[in-house]
XYZ file of C-alpha atoms in Angstrom:
507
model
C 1.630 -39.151 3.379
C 3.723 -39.105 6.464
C 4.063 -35.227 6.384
C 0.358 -34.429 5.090
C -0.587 -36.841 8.320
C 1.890 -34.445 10.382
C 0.474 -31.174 8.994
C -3.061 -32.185 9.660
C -2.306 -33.055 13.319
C -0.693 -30.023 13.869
C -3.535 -27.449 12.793
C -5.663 -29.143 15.021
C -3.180 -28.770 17.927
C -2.703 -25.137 17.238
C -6.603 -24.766 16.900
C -6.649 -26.269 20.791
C -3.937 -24.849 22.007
C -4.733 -20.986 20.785
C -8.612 -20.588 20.277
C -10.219 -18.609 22.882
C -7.294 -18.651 25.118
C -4.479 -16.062 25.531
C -0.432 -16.761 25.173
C 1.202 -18.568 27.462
C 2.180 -22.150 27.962
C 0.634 -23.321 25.266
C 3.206 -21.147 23.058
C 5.945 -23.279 24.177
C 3.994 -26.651 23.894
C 3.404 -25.560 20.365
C 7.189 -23.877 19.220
C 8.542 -27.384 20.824
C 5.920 -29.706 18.751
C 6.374 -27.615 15.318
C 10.262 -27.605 16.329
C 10.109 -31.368 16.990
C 7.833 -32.150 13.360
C 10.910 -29.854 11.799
C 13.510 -32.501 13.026
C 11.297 -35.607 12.265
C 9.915 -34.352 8.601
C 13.430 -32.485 7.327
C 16.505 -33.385 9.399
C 18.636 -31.778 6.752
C 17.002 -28.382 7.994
C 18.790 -28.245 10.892
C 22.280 -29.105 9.649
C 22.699 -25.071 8.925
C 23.560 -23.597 12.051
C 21.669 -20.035 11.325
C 18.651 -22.467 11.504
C 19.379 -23.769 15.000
C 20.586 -20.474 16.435
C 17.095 -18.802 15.117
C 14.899 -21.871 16.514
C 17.060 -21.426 19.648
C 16.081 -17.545 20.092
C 12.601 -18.860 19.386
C 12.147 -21.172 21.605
C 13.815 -18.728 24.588
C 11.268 -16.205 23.459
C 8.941 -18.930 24.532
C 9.950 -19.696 27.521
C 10.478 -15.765 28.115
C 6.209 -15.507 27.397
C 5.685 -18.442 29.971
C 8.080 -17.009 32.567
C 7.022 -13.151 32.278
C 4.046 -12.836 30.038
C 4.213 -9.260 28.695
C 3.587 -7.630 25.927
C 6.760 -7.610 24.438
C 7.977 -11.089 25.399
C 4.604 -12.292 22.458
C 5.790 -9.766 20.035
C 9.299 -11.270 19.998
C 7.895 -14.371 20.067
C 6.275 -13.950 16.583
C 8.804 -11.822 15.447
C 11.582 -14.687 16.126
C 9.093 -16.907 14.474
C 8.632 -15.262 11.511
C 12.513 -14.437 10.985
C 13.263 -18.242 11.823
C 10.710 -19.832 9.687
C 11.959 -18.046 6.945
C 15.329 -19.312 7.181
C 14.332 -22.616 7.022
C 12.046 -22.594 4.000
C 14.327 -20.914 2.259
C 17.639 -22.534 2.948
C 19.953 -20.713 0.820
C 18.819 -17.144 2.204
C 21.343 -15.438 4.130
C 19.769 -11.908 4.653
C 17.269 -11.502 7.397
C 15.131 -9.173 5.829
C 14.740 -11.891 2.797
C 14.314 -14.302 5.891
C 11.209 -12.170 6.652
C 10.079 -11.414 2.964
C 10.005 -15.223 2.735
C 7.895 -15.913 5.406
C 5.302 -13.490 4.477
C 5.088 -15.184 1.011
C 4.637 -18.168 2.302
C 1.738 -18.129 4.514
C -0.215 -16.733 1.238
C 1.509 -19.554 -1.223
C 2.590 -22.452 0.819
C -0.885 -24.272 1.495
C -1.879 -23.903 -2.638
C 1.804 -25.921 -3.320
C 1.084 -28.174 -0.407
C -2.091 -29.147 -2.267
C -0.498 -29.542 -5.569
C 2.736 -31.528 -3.941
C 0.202 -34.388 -2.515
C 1.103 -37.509 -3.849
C -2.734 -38.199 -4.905
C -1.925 -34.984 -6.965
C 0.817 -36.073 -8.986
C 0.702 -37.052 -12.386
C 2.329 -40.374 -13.726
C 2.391 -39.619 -17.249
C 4.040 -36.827 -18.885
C 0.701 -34.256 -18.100
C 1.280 -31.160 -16.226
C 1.397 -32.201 -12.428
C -1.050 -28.796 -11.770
C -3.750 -30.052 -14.666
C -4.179 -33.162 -12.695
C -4.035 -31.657 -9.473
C -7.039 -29.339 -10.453
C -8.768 -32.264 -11.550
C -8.713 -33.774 -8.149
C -9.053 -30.319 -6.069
C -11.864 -29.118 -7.475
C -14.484 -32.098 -6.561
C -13.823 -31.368 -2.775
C -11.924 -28.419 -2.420
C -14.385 -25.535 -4.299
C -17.170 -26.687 -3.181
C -15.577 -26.399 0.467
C -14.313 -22.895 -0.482
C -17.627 -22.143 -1.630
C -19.849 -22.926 1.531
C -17.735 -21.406 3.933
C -18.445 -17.550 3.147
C -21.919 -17.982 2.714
C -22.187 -20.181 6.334
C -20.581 -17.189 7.873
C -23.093 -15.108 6.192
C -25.960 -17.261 6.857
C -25.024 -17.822 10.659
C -24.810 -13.999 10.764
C -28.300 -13.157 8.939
C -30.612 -15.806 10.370
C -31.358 -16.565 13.985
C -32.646 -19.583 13.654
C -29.808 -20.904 11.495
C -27.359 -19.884 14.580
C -29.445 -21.359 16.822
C -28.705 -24.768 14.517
C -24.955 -24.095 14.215
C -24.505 -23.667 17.910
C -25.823 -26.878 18.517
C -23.836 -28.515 16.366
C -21.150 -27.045 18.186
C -22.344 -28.357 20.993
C -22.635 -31.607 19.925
C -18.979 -31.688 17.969
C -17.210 -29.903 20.542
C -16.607 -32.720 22.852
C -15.676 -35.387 20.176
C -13.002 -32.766 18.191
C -12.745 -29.640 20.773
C -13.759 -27.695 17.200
C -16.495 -25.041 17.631
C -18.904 -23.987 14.161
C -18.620 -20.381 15.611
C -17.673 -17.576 12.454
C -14.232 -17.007 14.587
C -13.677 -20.569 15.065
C -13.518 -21.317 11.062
C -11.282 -17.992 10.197
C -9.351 -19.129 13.648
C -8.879 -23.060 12.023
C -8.387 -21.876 8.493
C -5.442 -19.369 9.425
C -4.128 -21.962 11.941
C -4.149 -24.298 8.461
C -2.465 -21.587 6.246
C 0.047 -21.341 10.137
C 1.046 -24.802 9.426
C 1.233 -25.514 5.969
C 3.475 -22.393 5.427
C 5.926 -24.033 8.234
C 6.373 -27.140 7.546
C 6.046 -27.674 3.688
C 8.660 -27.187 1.025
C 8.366 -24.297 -1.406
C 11.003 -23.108 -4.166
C 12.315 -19.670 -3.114
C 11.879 -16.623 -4.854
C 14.670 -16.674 -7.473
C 14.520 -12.858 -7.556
C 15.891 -13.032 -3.536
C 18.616 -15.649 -4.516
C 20.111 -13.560 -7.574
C 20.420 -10.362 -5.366
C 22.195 -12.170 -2.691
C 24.505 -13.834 -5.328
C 25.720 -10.469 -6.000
C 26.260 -9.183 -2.397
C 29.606 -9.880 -0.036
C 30.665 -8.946 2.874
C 34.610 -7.746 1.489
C 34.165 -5.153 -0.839
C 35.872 -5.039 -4.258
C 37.034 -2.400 -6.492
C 34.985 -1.674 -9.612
C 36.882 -1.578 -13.016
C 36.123 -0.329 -15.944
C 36.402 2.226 -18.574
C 35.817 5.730 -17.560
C 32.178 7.311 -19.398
C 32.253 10.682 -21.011
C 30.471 12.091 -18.240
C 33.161 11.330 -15.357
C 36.320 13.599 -15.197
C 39.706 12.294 -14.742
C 40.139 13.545 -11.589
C 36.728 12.872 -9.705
C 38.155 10.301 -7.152
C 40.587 13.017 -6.030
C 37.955 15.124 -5.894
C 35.424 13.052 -3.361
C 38.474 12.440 -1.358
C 39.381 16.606 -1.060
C 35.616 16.770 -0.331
C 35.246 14.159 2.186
C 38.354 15.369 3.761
C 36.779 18.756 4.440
C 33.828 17.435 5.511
C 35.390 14.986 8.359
C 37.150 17.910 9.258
C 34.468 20.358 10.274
C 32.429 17.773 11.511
C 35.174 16.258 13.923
C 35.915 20.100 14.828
C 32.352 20.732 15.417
C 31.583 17.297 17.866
C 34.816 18.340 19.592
C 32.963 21.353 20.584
C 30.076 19.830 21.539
C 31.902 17.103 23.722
C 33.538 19.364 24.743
C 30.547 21.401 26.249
C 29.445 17.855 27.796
C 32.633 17.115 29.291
C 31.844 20.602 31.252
C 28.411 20.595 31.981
C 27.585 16.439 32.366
C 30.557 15.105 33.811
C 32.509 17.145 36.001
C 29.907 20.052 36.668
C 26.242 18.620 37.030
C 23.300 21.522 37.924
C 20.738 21.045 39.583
C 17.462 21.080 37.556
C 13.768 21.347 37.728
C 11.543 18.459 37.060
C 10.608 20.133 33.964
C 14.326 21.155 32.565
C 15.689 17.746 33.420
C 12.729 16.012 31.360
C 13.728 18.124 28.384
C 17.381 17.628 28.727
C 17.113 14.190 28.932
C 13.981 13.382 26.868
C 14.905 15.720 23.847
C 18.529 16.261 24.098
C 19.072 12.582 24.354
C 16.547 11.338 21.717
C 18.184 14.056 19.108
C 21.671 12.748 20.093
C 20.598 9.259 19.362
C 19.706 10.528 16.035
C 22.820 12.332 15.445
C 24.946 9.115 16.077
C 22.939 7.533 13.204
C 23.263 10.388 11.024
C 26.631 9.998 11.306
C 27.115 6.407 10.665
C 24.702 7.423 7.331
C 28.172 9.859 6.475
C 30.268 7.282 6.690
C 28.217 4.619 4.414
C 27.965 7.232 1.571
C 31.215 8.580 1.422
C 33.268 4.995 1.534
C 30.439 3.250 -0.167
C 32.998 2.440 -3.546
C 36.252 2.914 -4.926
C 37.062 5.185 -2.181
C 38.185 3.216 0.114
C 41.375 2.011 -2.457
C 42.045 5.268 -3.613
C 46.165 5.256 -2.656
C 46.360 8.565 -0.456
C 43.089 7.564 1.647
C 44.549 7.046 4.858
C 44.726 10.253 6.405
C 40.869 10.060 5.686
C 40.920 6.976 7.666
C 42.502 8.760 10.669
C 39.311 11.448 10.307
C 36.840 8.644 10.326
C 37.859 6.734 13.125
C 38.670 10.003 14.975
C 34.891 10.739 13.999
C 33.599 7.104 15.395
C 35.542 7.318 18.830
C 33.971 11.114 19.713
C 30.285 9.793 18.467
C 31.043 6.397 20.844
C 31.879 9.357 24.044
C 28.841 11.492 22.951
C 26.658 8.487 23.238
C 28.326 7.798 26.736
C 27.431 11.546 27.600
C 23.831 10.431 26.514
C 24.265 7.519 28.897
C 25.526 9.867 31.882
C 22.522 12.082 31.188
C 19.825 9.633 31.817
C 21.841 7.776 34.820
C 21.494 11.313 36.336
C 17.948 11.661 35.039
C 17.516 8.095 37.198
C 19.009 8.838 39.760
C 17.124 12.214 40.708
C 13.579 10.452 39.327
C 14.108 6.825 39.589
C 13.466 4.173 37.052
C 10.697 3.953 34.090
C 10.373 2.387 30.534
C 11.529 5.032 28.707
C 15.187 5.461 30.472
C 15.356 1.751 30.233
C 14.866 1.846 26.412
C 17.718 4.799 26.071
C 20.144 2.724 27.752
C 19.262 -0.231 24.973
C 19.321 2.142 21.833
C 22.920 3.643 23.219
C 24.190 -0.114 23.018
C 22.656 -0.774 19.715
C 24.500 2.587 18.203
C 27.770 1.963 19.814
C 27.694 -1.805 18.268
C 26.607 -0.012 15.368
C 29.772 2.423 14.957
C 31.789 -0.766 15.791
C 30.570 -2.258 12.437
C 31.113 1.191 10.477
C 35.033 0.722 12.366
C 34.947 -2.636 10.918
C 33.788 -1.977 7.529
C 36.490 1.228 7.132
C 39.143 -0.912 8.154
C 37.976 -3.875 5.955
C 36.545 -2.252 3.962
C 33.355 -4.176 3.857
C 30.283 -3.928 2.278
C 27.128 -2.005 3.975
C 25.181 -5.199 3.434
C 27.877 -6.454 6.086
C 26.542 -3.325 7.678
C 22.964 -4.033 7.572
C 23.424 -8.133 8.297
C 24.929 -7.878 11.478
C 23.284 -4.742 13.021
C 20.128 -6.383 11.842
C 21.086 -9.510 14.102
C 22.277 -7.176 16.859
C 18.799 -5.596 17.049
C 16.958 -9.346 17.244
C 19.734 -9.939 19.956
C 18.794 -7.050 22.169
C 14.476 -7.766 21.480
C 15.275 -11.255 22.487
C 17.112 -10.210 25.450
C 14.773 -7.305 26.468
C 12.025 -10.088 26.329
C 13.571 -12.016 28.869
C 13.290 -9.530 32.419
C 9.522 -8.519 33.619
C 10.339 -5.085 33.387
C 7.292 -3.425 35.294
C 8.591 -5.823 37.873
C 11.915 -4.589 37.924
C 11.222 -1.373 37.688
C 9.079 -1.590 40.457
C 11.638 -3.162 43.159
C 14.419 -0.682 41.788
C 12.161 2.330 42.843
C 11.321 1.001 46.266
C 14.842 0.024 47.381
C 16.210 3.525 45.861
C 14.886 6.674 47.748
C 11.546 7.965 47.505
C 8.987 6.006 44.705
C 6.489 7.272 43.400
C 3.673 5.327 44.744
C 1.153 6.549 42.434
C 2.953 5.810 39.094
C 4.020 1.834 40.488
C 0.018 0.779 41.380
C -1.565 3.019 38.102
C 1.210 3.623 35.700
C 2.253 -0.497 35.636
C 0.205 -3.637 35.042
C 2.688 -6.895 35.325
C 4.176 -6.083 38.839
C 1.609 -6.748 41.796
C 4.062 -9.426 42.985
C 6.835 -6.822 44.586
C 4.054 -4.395 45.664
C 2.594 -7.202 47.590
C 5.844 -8.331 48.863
C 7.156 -4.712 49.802
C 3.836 -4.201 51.549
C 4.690 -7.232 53.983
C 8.106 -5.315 54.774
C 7.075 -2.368 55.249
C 5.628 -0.264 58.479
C 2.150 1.631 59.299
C 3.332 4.667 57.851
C 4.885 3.223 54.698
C 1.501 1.391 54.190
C -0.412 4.746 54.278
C 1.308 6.304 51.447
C -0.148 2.874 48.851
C -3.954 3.211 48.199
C -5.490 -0.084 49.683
C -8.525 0.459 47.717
C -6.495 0.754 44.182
C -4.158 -2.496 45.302
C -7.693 -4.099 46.411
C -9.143 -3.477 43.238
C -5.922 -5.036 41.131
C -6.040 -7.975 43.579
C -9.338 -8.767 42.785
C -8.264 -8.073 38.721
C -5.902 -10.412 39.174
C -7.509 -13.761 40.764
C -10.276 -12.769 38.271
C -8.365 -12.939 35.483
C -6.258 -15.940 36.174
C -9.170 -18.092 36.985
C -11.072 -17.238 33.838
C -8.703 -18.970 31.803
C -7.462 -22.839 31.452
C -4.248 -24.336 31.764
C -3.254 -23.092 27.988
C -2.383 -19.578 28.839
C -0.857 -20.525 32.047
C 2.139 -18.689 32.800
C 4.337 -18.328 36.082
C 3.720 -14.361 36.444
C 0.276 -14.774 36.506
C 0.475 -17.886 38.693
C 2.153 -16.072 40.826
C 0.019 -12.952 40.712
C -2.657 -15.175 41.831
C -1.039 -16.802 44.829
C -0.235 -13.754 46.283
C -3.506 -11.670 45.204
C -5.498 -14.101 46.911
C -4.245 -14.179 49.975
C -3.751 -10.751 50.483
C -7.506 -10.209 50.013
C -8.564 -13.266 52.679
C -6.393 -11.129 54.654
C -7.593 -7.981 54.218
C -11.512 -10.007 54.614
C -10.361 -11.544 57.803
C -8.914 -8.686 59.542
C -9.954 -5.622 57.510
C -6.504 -4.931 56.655
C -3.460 -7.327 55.469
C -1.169 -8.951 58.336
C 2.222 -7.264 58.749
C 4.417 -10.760 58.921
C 2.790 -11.777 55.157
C 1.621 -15.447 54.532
C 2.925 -18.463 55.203
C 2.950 -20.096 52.167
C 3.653 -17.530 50.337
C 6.242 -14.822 51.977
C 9.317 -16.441 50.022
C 10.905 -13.830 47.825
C 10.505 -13.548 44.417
C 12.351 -12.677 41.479
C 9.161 -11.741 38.924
């Protein structure tokens, strides 16, 4: 009764904090009461720590949407919450991807168990627990089921009846904040399925739990008697092969670093616009690719017995030999786009090079690991799965069109154009750098275009309520506002800034 109670009160909460309102504080009000009704309803839960680091990451992602509010910082917020959840209703997964396959399955199965788990559904004699529960679910619950669609279709159809339904909204709103509206019902009812699927108890999917049974980190040798179809000699034979094939590829990147020892690090040339964009943007991008394709080599040719054949080390030697000149061709990559910085400043795109270059050079640090083990590539796929939540989670936590945006000014020339049209979340360091900056500095901003986003700005933050408050916005606000009583007052902003709100600012 206790949890049912719990469950109840919580779709309602989400319902308020979330309908008709956009992310922001009220995500963290909400991950800290679901995290909370965790700890109260199944203590147990958080005894595993892969369930409190996951919660952890998910409740940073929070903060990270209250701090900076961007796009990203609300997709990792689901994201954590779907990989999290899924650890802790299925407690004995240990794969993330099973952690997400879980989750999914349990938004569309958790509220019908819920149902059948109440204790008013149980059965005391030795009848199926289900037969009884039907018995009971069906006087309230299909007859619910059934009026919903046809309300929606009715409200949509007949004037008059929304005229009705809308003041019934009226008059309910106040006592329950609940609105009759066709978007408020889907809104409640997935905010019910939200709930249910977090917080009640469902038997995992037993296909999941016999894979996982099966899989290890340390890989073992297969035994077992030779079939008619596999020669004596075919171990010897994958090793000659992959020998030869290490070979010419390690002679082949030696080339090509090589060629970017020449040409990237000791020798830059000066480029166009155009050929710099293609050497960075293409080359770099194909690189990337090549660094993966080369951790794929390694997985399929020390995927089995392999890796114990008796003569294998020499093979070794190749691989690692392989690894170390696809970690420098990676740091090439890196040089490239520092250069490609450097002569054209900072944007998204250079930003995400630098974060798929880390992600590949932890990811030939696991192949290292798994030669040497030799491990498993479900070791493989574990642990570069948890380095790529890492990196999301981290990348979610810096307003980027805010950094970006005070990089550019501080280094050389910006490009003015690009920092008031080509970004949304940073009118807080334009404003500030326009305080700083002289009469001829000023001329090369558009007034008009940082008017306009002013005026966006106080706009949008006073259209919504304290839900989707968040501090970029706030901020935003502060700052918008009284740049355009300024620019009222005096036709054009003051050059010392405001009073109130000339303090610097790190979003």
């Amino acid at each position: 009764m206790k949890k049912t109670l719990v469950i109840l009160m919580l779709i309602f909460v989400f319902h308020g904090l979330f309908y008709e309102t956009r992310a922001g504080l009220n995500t963290l009000l909400f991950s800290l009461g679901l995290t909370v009704a965790l700890a109260w309803l199944k203590p147990h839960y958080l005894r595993r720590p892969k369930v409190r680091w996951v919660l952890g990451g998910w409740l940073l992602s929070a903060v990270a949407v209250v701090t900076h509010h961007s796009l990203l910082s609300e997709l990792v917020y689901w994201g954590c919450f779907v990989v999290s959840w899924g650890y802790v209703l299925e407690q004995a997964s240990r794969f993330w991807v099973f952690g997400l396959l879980e989750s999914g399955l349990s938004f569309f199965t958790n509220w019908w168990y819920s149902l059948s788990q109440l204790s008013w559904f149980r059965e005391r004699g030795n009848k199926p627990r289900l037969a009884k529960a039907w018995q009971q679910v069906r006087l309230v619950v299909i007859p619910t089921l059934l009026l919903i669609p046809f309300y929606l279709l009715y409200y949509q159809a007949n004037t008059g009846f929304q005229v009705l339904g809308q003041w019934l909204s009226s008059w309910l709103r106040p006592l329950f904040q609940f609105d009759l509206q066709p978007t408020a019902i889907v809104h409640f009812l997935l905010g019910g399925m939200f709930i249910t699927a977090a917080l009640s108890s469902r038997p995992g999917v037993g296909f999941f739990r016999q894979l996982e049974r099966q899989w290890y980190y340390k890989l073992r040798r297969q035994r077992g008697p030779l079939s008619r179809t596999t020669p004596i000699n075919g171990l010897r034979t994958e090793y000659r092969i992959a020998m030869r094939s290490f070979s010419a590829l390690n002679a082949l990147l030696l080339l090509i670093n090589g060629i970017d020892l020449a040409t990237v690090w000791f020798h830059t040339q000066n480029r166009t616009a155009a050929q710099l964009s293609q050497y960075v943007h293409e080359g770099t991008w194909l690189l990337i690719l090549s660094i993966l394709l080369a951790i794929g080599v390694v997985v399929v040719f020390l995927r089995g017995n392999l890796n114990f054949y008796p003569a294998s080390r020499p093979l070794r030697y190749l691989i690692y030999l392989w690894l170390v000149q696809n970690a420098f061709l990676g740091l090439s990559v890196g040089v490239r786009n520092w250069h490609y910085i450097q002569a054209y400043q900072l944007a998204h795109g250079r930003i995400v090079v630098f974060f798929f270059l880390a992600l590949c050079w932890y990811g030939l640090y696991t192949v290292y690991r798994k030669v040497e083990g030799p491990l498993t590539t479900y070791f493989l796929l574990q642990y570069n799965g948890w380095a790529l939540g890492v990196a999301l989670l981290l990348s979610s936590s810096v307003n980027w069109d805010s950094f970006i945006t005070s990089y550019n000014l501080r280094h050389g020339s910006a490009d003015y154009y690009y920092l008031q049209s080509g970004l949304k979340n940073n009118l807080s360091p334009i404003l500030q750098h326009w305080y700083i900056q002289d009469t001829k500095e000023r001329a090369r901003w558009s007034t008009e275009a940082i008017a306009r986003r002013c005026r966006f700005a106080v706009r949008n933050y006073e259209a919504f309520d304290w839900r989707s408050w968040n501090w970029s916005d706030y901020r935003q606000y502060k700052l918008a506002k009284a740049w355009l009583e300024a620019l009222e007052a005096t036709k054009k902003p003051p050059r010392s800034g405001v009073e109130t709100e000339a303090e610097p600012l790190t979003n």
